[in-house]
Amino acid sequence: MPRVEAPDTERELFEHVLDALDTGLLVLDQDRRVAAINDTLARGWGVDREDVMGRPVAEVFDSEAERWYLPERGTRGEQGRATREVRGTVAEREVLMRYSSSGLGDSGAVLIRIEDLVDADSEEEVFRNTERLISLGELSARVAHEIRNPLTGVRTTVQFVASKLRAGDSRRDDLQDVLKELDRIEQIITDLLLFARPQAGRPVPTDLREIAEKVLDNLARRLEDASIEVERDLDEGLPEVTVDPDMAQQVVLNLVINAIQAMPEGGTLKVGAGLRRTRYKKAYVDVVVVDSGSGIPEEVKEKIFDPFFTTRSMGTGLGLSISLQIAREHGGNLTARNLAQGGAAFRFSLPALLTPEIEEGREEK
Ligand code: ADP
């Protein structure tokens, strides 16, 4: 947290401590501009610390509750101890925050402690998910790099030795097998890196309905072989969303493949696409993938979006974490829930690009 008055080394230590806290911390100056924000909150909000410093808080965290951040009146001494709740939009995402605020001496500054931050729609916890995603992401990037370098050396040497052998020499085939295995390792590392640092992609206006259709068409054979009946409920004339089409396809594909794996005995797969408006007058295009499998077991519910978490012997546990990362990077979200009648429903949503025609069409309805 920059701008804390203390000698440099002490200040640095202080900043590290504040950043290491699980609680989000925000300091507003007397003009209600962001004077400091710790790492936990910047990550939870999905904002860049440098970008928000010095900006009016209302510009960063947009809420209908005006002046939510002020300490409660008439509670001097114990002021700001009470935990309150506020809903608002930050970095295009609607969140619900549980927080308390207190005045900082006579400076007019306010200290806000955010204890809990959840996605307003799903009540899905934001803090812990992002934390784990980032730290494991960094870890995998490092591991991938460390392995990739020596691997390139090994590959070059094997290729060189193979080139020295005469055609027809059986050892040549052995070395080809080694090369194939090396390629496999290379592929795993590429996937890991994709997870750790998804390529920026090329976001363009995209029709999610088309993407869903394409995925279902591509998997038609596999669905049939698995005795899965498909119900498509894809609304026509949906607004477009801004997303890299390949990445959006990857998300929908992951969800449908997970659904197939959740129904080893066959069943019904429902794939829907539709427009959803929220209380905050925001609009999202949702792709919902529903299966009739056994649902997500209670004890793993909290973990399914964690990288490397899998309950399948052949799983990598990266599908949902990569998908969540893609959704968030495009200002959207990915949530999961179990259905009362059994089975699981996954919702992939991205902000809708509303056009005046679509807005007008809605008025007429
Ligand atoms: P993987 O498919 O490699 O296991 P994912 O990240 O895609 O990795 O999924 C993580 C875990 O989430 C799965 O191992 C499974 O336990 C659970 N899961 C995902 N989709 C479903 C579903 N449709 N129904 C039940 N459980 C699911």
Coordinates of C-alpha atoms and ligand atoms in Angstrom, one line a residue:
M1 CA 0.0 0.0 0.0
P2 CA 1.9 3.1 -1.1
R3 CA 1.6 6.5 0.5
V4 CA 1.9 5.3 4.1
E5 CA 4.0 7.8 5.9
A6 CA 7.0 5.9 7.4
P7 CA 10.7 5.6 6.6
D8 CA 11.4 3.6 3.4
T9 CA 12.4 0.2 4.7
E10 CA 9.8 0.2 7.4
R11 CA 7.3 1.3 4.9
E12 CA 8.2 -1.5 2.6
L13 CA 7.8 -4.0 5.3
F14 CA 4.5 -2.4 6.2
E15 CA 3.3 -2.7 2.6
H16 CA 4.2 -6.4 2.5
V17 CA 2.2 -7.0 5.7
L18 CA -0.8 -5.2 4.4
D19 CA -0.6 -7.0 1.1
A20 CA -0.4 -10.4 2.9
L21 CA -3.6 -9.9 4.7
D22 CA -6.7 -11.8 3.6
T23 CA -8.8 -8.8 4.3
G24 CA -9.1 -6.1 1.6
L25 CA -8.0 -2.7 2.7
L26 CA -8.9 0.6 1.2
V27 CA -7.9 4.1 2.3
L28 CA -9.8 7.2 1.0
D29 CA -8.5 10.7 1.5
Q30 CA -10.7 13.5 2.5
D31 CA -11.8 14.1 -1.1
R32 CA -12.9 10.4 -1.2
R33 CA -10.1 9.5 -3.6
V34 CA -8.3 6.2 -3.4
A35 CA -5.2 6.9 -1.3
A36 CA -4.2 3.3 -0.8
I37 CA -5.4 -0.1 -1.7
N38 CA -3.9 -3.4 -0.8
D39 CA -3.1 -6.3 -3.1
T40 CA -5.9 -8.5 -1.8
L41 CA -8.6 -5.9 -2.6
A42 CA -7.0 -4.9 -6.0
R43 CA -7.1 -8.6 -7.0
G44 CA -10.6 -9.2 -5.6
W45 CA -11.9 -6.1 -7.5
G46 CA -10.0 -7.1 -10.6
V47 CA -8.4 -3.7 -10.9
D48 CA -4.8 -2.5 -11.4
R49 CA -3.6 -0.8 -8.3
E50 CA -1.8 2.0 -10.3
D51 CA -4.9 2.7 -12.3
V52 CA -7.2 3.3 -9.3
M53 CA -4.8 5.3 -7.1
G54 CA -6.0 8.9 -6.8
R55 CA -9.3 8.3 -8.5
P56 CA -12.6 9.2 -6.8
V57 CA -13.9 6.0 -5.2
A58 CA -17.3 6.4 -6.8
E59 CA -15.7 6.1 -10.2
V60 CA -14.0 2.9 -9.3
F61 CA -16.8 1.2 -7.3
D62 CA -20.1 2.3 -8.7
S63 CA -22.9 1.8 -6.3
E64 CA -26.5 3.0 -5.9
A65 CA -25.7 3.4 -2.2
E66 CA -24.2 6.8 -2.1
R67 CA -21.4 7.6 0.4
W68 CA -21.5 4.0 1.5
Y69 CA -17.9 4.3 2.6
L70 CA -18.4 6.8 5.3
P71 CA -18.1 5.6 8.9
E72 CA -21.5 5.2 10.6
R73 CA -22.4 8.2 12.5
G74 CA -22.8 8.3 16.3
T75 CA -20.5 5.4 16.8
R76 CA -17.4 7.3 17.9
G77 CA -14.8 5.2 19.7
E78 CA -16.4 2.0 18.5
Q79 CA -16.9 3.7 15.1
G80 CA -16.9 1.6 12.0
R81 CA -16.8 -1.7 13.8
A82 CA -20.2 -2.7 12.5
T83 CA -20.1 -4.8 9.3
R84 CA -22.3 -3.5 6.6
E85 CA -23.1 -4.6 3.1
V86 CA -23.0 -2.8 -0.2
R87 CA -23.7 -3.8 -3.7
G88 CA -21.9 -2.2 -6.6
T89 CA -20.1 -2.6 -9.9
V90 CA -16.3 -2.7 -10.2
A91 CA -14.3 -3.6 -13.3
E92 CA -17.6 -4.5 -15.0
R93 CA -18.5 -7.0 -12.4
E94 CA -21.3 -6.8 -9.9
V95 CA -20.2 -7.6 -6.4
L96 CA -21.5 -7.6 -2.9
M97 CA -19.1 -6.4 -0.2
R98 CA -19.2 -6.9 3.5
Y99 CA -17.1 -4.2 5.1
S100 CA -16.6 -1.8 7.9
S101 CA -15.2 1.7 7.9
S102 CA -13.6 4.0 10.3
G103 CA -12.2 7.5 10.3
L104 CA -8.4 7.8 10.4
G105 CA -7.7 10.4 13.1
D106 CA -8.7 13.9 12.2
S107 CA -7.4 13.8 8.7
G108 CA -10.8 13.2 7.2
A109 CA -9.4 10.0 5.7
V110 CA -11.4 6.8 5.9
L111 CA -10.1 3.2 6.3
I112 CA -12.3 0.5 4.9
R113 CA -11.9 -3.1 5.7
I114 CA -13.5 -5.5 3.2
E115 CA -14.0 -8.8 4.9
D116 CA -16.0 -10.6 2.2
L117 CA -16.4 -10.0 -1.5
V118 CA -18.7 -12.1 -3.5
D119 CA -20.2 -12.0 -7.0
A120 CA -23.5 -10.3 -6.5
D121 CA -25.3 -12.7 -8.9
S122 CA -24.2 -16.0 -7.6
E123 CA -22.8 -15.2 -4.2
E124 CA -19.8 -17.0 -5.4
E125 CA -16.8 -16.1 -3.4
V126 CA -14.4 -13.9 -5.2
F127 CA -11.5 -13.4 -2.8
R128 CA -10.3 -16.9 -2.5
N129 CA -10.8 -17.9 -6.1
T130 CA -8.7 -15.1 -7.5
E131 CA -6.0 -15.6 -4.9
R132 CA -5.5 -19.2 -5.7
L133 CA -5.8 -18.7 -9.4
I134 CA -3.0 -16.2 -9.4
S135 CA -0.6 -17.8 -7.2
L136 CA -0.9 -21.2 -8.8
G137 CA -0.9 -19.5 -12.2
E138 CA 2.5 -17.9 -11.4
L139 CA 3.8 -21.2 -10.1
S140 CA 2.9 -23.1 -13.2
A141 CA 4.4 -20.5 -15.5
R142 CA 7.7 -20.8 -13.6
V143 CA 7.7 -24.6 -13.6
A144 CA 6.8 -24.6 -17.3
H145 CA 9.7 -22.3 -18.2
E146 CA 12.1 -24.3 -16.1
I147 CA 11.1 -27.5 -17.9
R148 CA 10.9 -26.1 -21.3
N149 CA 14.5 -24.9 -21.5
P150 CA 16.3 -28.2 -20.8
L151 CA 13.7 -30.0 -22.9
T152 CA 14.7 -28.0 -25.9
G153 CA 18.3 -29.0 -25.4
V154 CA 17.3 -32.7 -25.0
R155 CA 15.2 -32.6 -28.2
T156 CA 18.1 -31.0 -30.2
T157 CA 20.5 -33.6 -29.0
V158 CA 18.2 -36.5 -29.8
Q159 CA 17.5 -35.2 -33.2
F160 CA 21.2 -34.8 -33.9
V161 CA 22.0 -38.3 -32.8
A162 CA 19.2 -39.7 -34.9
S163 CA 20.5 -37.9 -37.9
K164 CA 23.8 -39.7 -37.5
L165 CA 22.2 -43.1 -37.7
R166 CA 21.8 -44.9 -41.0
A167 CA 18.3 -45.3 -42.4
G168 CA 17.0 -48.7 -41.3
D169 CA 18.9 -48.7 -38.1
S170 CA 16.3 -49.8 -35.4
R171 CA 17.8 -47.3 -32.9
R172 CA 16.5 -44.6 -35.2
D173 CA 12.9 -45.7 -34.5
D174 CA 13.6 -45.8 -30.8
L175 CA 14.7 -42.2 -31.0
Q176 CA 11.6 -41.3 -32.9
D177 CA 9.6 -42.6 -30.0
V178 CA 11.6 -40.5 -27.7
L179 CA 10.9 -37.5 -29.8
K180 CA 7.2 -38.3 -29.8
E181 CA 7.2 -38.4 -26.0
L182 CA 9.1 -35.2 -25.9
D183 CA 6.4 -33.6 -28.0
R184 CA 3.8 -34.8 -25.5
I185 CA 5.6 -33.2 -22.7
E186 CA 5.9 -30.0 -24.8
Q187 CA 2.1 -30.1 -25.3
I188 CA 1.5 -30.4 -21.6
I189 CA 3.7 -27.5 -20.9
T190 CA 2.0 -25.4 -23.6
D191 CA -1.3 -26.1 -21.9
L192 CA 0.1 -25.2 -18.5
L193 CA 1.4 -21.9 -19.9
L194 CA -2.0 -21.2 -21.5
F195 CA -3.5 -21.6 -18.1
A196 CA -0.9 -19.5 -16.4
R197 CA -0.9 -16.7 -19.0
P198 CA -3.8 -17.1 -21.4
Q199 CA -2.9 -15.4 -24.6
A200 CA -4.5 -12.0 -24.9
G201 CA -6.6 -13.3 -27.9
R202 CA -8.4 -11.1 -30.3
P203 CA -11.7 -10.0 -28.8
V204 CA -14.2 -9.2 -31.6
P205 CA -18.0 -8.9 -31.6
T206 CA -19.1 -12.5 -31.5
D207 CA -22.4 -14.4 -31.5
L208 CA -22.4 -16.8 -28.6
R209 CA -25.3 -18.7 -30.0
E210 CA -23.2 -19.5 -33.1
I211 CA -20.4 -20.7 -30.9
A212 CA -22.8 -23.0 -29.0
E213 CA -24.2 -24.4 -32.2
K214 CA -20.8 -25.1 -33.5
V215 CA -19.6 -26.9 -30.4
L216 CA -22.8 -29.1 -30.4
D217 CA -22.4 -29.8 -34.1
N218 CA -18.8 -30.8 -33.7
L219 CA -19.7 -33.1 -30.8
A220 CA -22.9 -34.6 -32.3
R221 CA -21.3 -38.0 -32.9
R222 CA -19.8 -38.2 -29.5
L223 CA -23.0 -37.2 -27.8
E224 CA -24.9 -39.8 -29.8
D225 CA -22.4 -42.6 -29.0
A226 CA -22.8 -41.7 -25.3
S227 CA -26.6 -42.0 -25.5
I228 CA -27.0 -38.3 -24.6
E229 CA -30.1 -36.5 -25.9
V230 CA -29.5 -32.9 -26.7
E231 CA -31.9 -30.1 -26.2
R232 CA -31.0 -26.8 -27.8
D233 CA -32.6 -23.7 -26.4
L234 CA -30.7 -21.0 -28.2
D235 CA -32.5 -17.6 -28.5
E236 CA -32.4 -15.9 -31.9
G237 CA -31.3 -12.3 -32.4
L238 CA -29.1 -12.2 -29.3
P239 CA -26.8 -9.3 -28.9
E240 CA -23.1 -10.0 -29.6
V241 CA -20.4 -10.0 -27.0
T242 CA -16.8 -9.0 -27.2
V243 CA -14.6 -12.1 -27.0
D244 CA -12.0 -14.0 -28.8
P245 CA -14.1 -16.6 -30.6
D246 CA -11.6 -19.4 -30.1
M247 CA -11.5 -18.8 -26.4
A248 CA -15.3 -18.6 -26.1
Q249 CA -15.5 -21.9 -28.0
Q250 CA -12.9 -23.4 -25.7
V251 CA -15.1 -22.5 -22.7
V252 CA -18.3 -24.0 -24.1
L253 CA -16.4 -27.0 -25.3
N254 CA -15.0 -27.6 -21.8
L255 CA -18.5 -27.3 -20.3
V256 CA -20.1 -29.7 -22.8
I257 CA -17.3 -32.3 -22.4
N258 CA -17.5 -32.1 -18.7
A259 CA -21.3 -32.7 -19.0
I260 CA -20.7 -35.7 -21.2
Q261 CA -18.3 -37.1 -18.6
A262 CA -20.8 -36.5 -15.9
M263 CA -23.3 -38.7 -17.7
P264 CA -21.5 -42.0 -18.3
E265 CA -24.8 -43.9 -18.6
G266 CA -26.2 -41.3 -21.0
G267 CA -28.8 -38.7 -20.2
T268 CA -30.0 -35.3 -21.3
L269 CA -27.8 -32.3 -22.2
K270 CA -29.5 -28.9 -22.4
V271 CA -27.6 -26.0 -23.9
G272 CA -29.3 -22.6 -23.7
A273 CA -28.2 -19.1 -24.8
G274 CA -30.1 -16.1 -23.8
L275 CA -30.0 -12.4 -22.7
R276 CA -30.1 -11.7 -19.0
R277 CA -30.6 -8.3 -17.4
T278 CA -29.5 -7.6 -13.9
R279 CA -30.8 -5.3 -11.2
Y280 CA -28.0 -3.0 -12.1
K281 CA -29.3 -2.5 -15.6
K282 CA -26.5 -4.5 -17.0
A283 CA -27.0 -7.1 -19.7
Y284 CA -25.2 -10.4 -20.2
V285 CA -25.5 -13.1 -22.8
D286 CA -25.5 -16.4 -21.0
V287 CA -24.6 -19.8 -22.3
V288 CA -26.0 -22.4 -19.9
V289 CA -24.9 -26.0 -20.0
V290 CA -27.1 -28.4 -18.0
D291 CA -26.6 -32.1 -17.6
S292 CA -28.6 -34.8 -15.9
G293 CA -25.7 -36.4 -14.2
S294 CA -25.2 -36.8 -10.5
G295 CA -24.2 -33.2 -9.9
I296 CA -21.2 -31.8 -8.1
P297 CA -20.5 -33.6 -4.8
E298 CA -21.0 -31.3 -1.9
E299 CA -17.4 -31.9 -0.6
V300 CA -15.8 -30.8 -3.9
K301 CA -18.1 -27.8 -4.7
E302 CA -15.6 -25.3 -3.4
K303 CA -12.7 -26.7 -5.4
I304 CA -13.9 -27.3 -8.9
F305 CA -12.6 -24.0 -10.2
D306 CA -9.2 -24.6 -8.6
P307 CA -6.4 -25.3 -11.0
F308 CA -5.4 -29.0 -11.1
F309 CA -8.4 -30.1 -9.1
T310 CA -9.9 -33.1 -10.7
T311 CA -11.9 -36.2 -9.6
R312 CA -11.3 -38.0 -12.9
S313 CA -8.4 -40.4 -13.4
M314 CA -7.6 -38.9 -16.7
G315 CA -8.4 -35.3 -15.9
T316 CA -6.0 -32.4 -15.7
G317 CA -8.2 -30.2 -13.6
L318 CA -7.5 -27.3 -15.8
G319 CA -10.7 -27.1 -17.8
L320 CA -12.8 -25.1 -15.4
S321 CA -10.0 -22.9 -14.1
I322 CA -8.9 -21.9 -17.7
S323 CA -12.6 -21.3 -18.5
L324 CA -13.1 -19.1 -15.5
Q325 CA -10.0 -17.1 -16.3
I326 CA -11.2 -16.6 -19.9
A327 CA -14.7 -15.5 -18.7
R328 CA -13.2 -13.0 -16.2
E329 CA -10.7 -11.6 -18.6
H330 CA -13.6 -10.7 -20.9
G331 CA -15.6 -9.0 -18.1
G332 CA -17.8 -12.0 -17.6
N333 CA -18.1 -14.9 -15.2
L334 CA -18.5 -18.7 -15.0
T335 CA -20.6 -20.2 -12.2
A336 CA -21.9 -23.6 -11.3
R337 CA -24.8 -25.0 -9.3
N338 CA -26.5 -28.2 -8.7
L339 CA -30.1 -28.6 -9.7
A340 CA -32.9 -29.8 -7.4
Q341 CA -33.8 -32.5 -9.9
G342 CA -30.2 -33.7 -10.1
G343 CA -27.4 -32.8 -12.4
A344 CA -25.3 -29.7 -12.6
A345 CA -25.8 -26.3 -14.5
F346 CA -22.9 -24.2 -15.6
R347 CA -23.4 -20.6 -16.7
F348 CA -20.9 -18.8 -18.8
S349 CA -21.8 -15.1 -19.2
L350 CA -20.3 -12.2 -21.0
P351 CA -21.4 -8.5 -21.1
A352 CA -23.9 -8.0 -24.0
L353 CA -23.1 -5.4 -26.7
L354 CA -26.5 -3.7 -26.7
T355 CA -27.5 -1.9 -29.9
P356 CA -30.3 0.7 -30.0
E357 CA -32.4 -1.8 -32.1
I358 CA -32.2 -4.4 -29.3
E359 CA -33.0 -1.8 -26.7
E360 CA -36.1 -0.6 -28.7
G361 CA -37.2 -4.2 -29.4
R362 CA -37.2 -4.7 -25.7
E363 CA -39.4 -1.6 -25.1
E364 CA -42.0 -2.9 -27.4
K365 CA -42.3 -6.2 -25.6
Ligands
ADP1 P1 -11.2 -32.1 -15.4 O1 -12.4 -32.2 -16.4 O2 -9.9 -32.4 -16.1 O3 -11.4 -32.9 -14.2 P2 -12.3 -29.5 -14.8 O4 -11.6 -28.3 -14.3 O5 -13.0 -29.3 -16.1 O6 -11.1 -30.6 -14.9 O7 -13.3 -30.1 -13.8 C1 -12.9 -30.2 -12.4 C2 -13.8 -31.1 -11.7 O8 -15.1 -30.5 -11.6 C3 -14.1 -32.4 -12.3 O9 -13.1 -33.4 -12.1 C4 -15.4 -32.8 -11.7 O10 -15.2 -33.4 -10.4 C5 -16.1 -31.5 -11.5 N1 -17.1 -31.2 -12.6 C6 -16.9 -30.5 -13.7 N2 -18.1 -30.5 -14.5 C7 -19.0 -31.3 -13.8 C8 -20.3 -31.7 -14.1 N3 -21.0 -31.3 -15.2 N4 -21.0 -32.5 -13.2 C9 -20.3 -32.8 -12.0 N5 -19.1 -32.5 -11.7 C10 -18.4 -31.7 -12.6

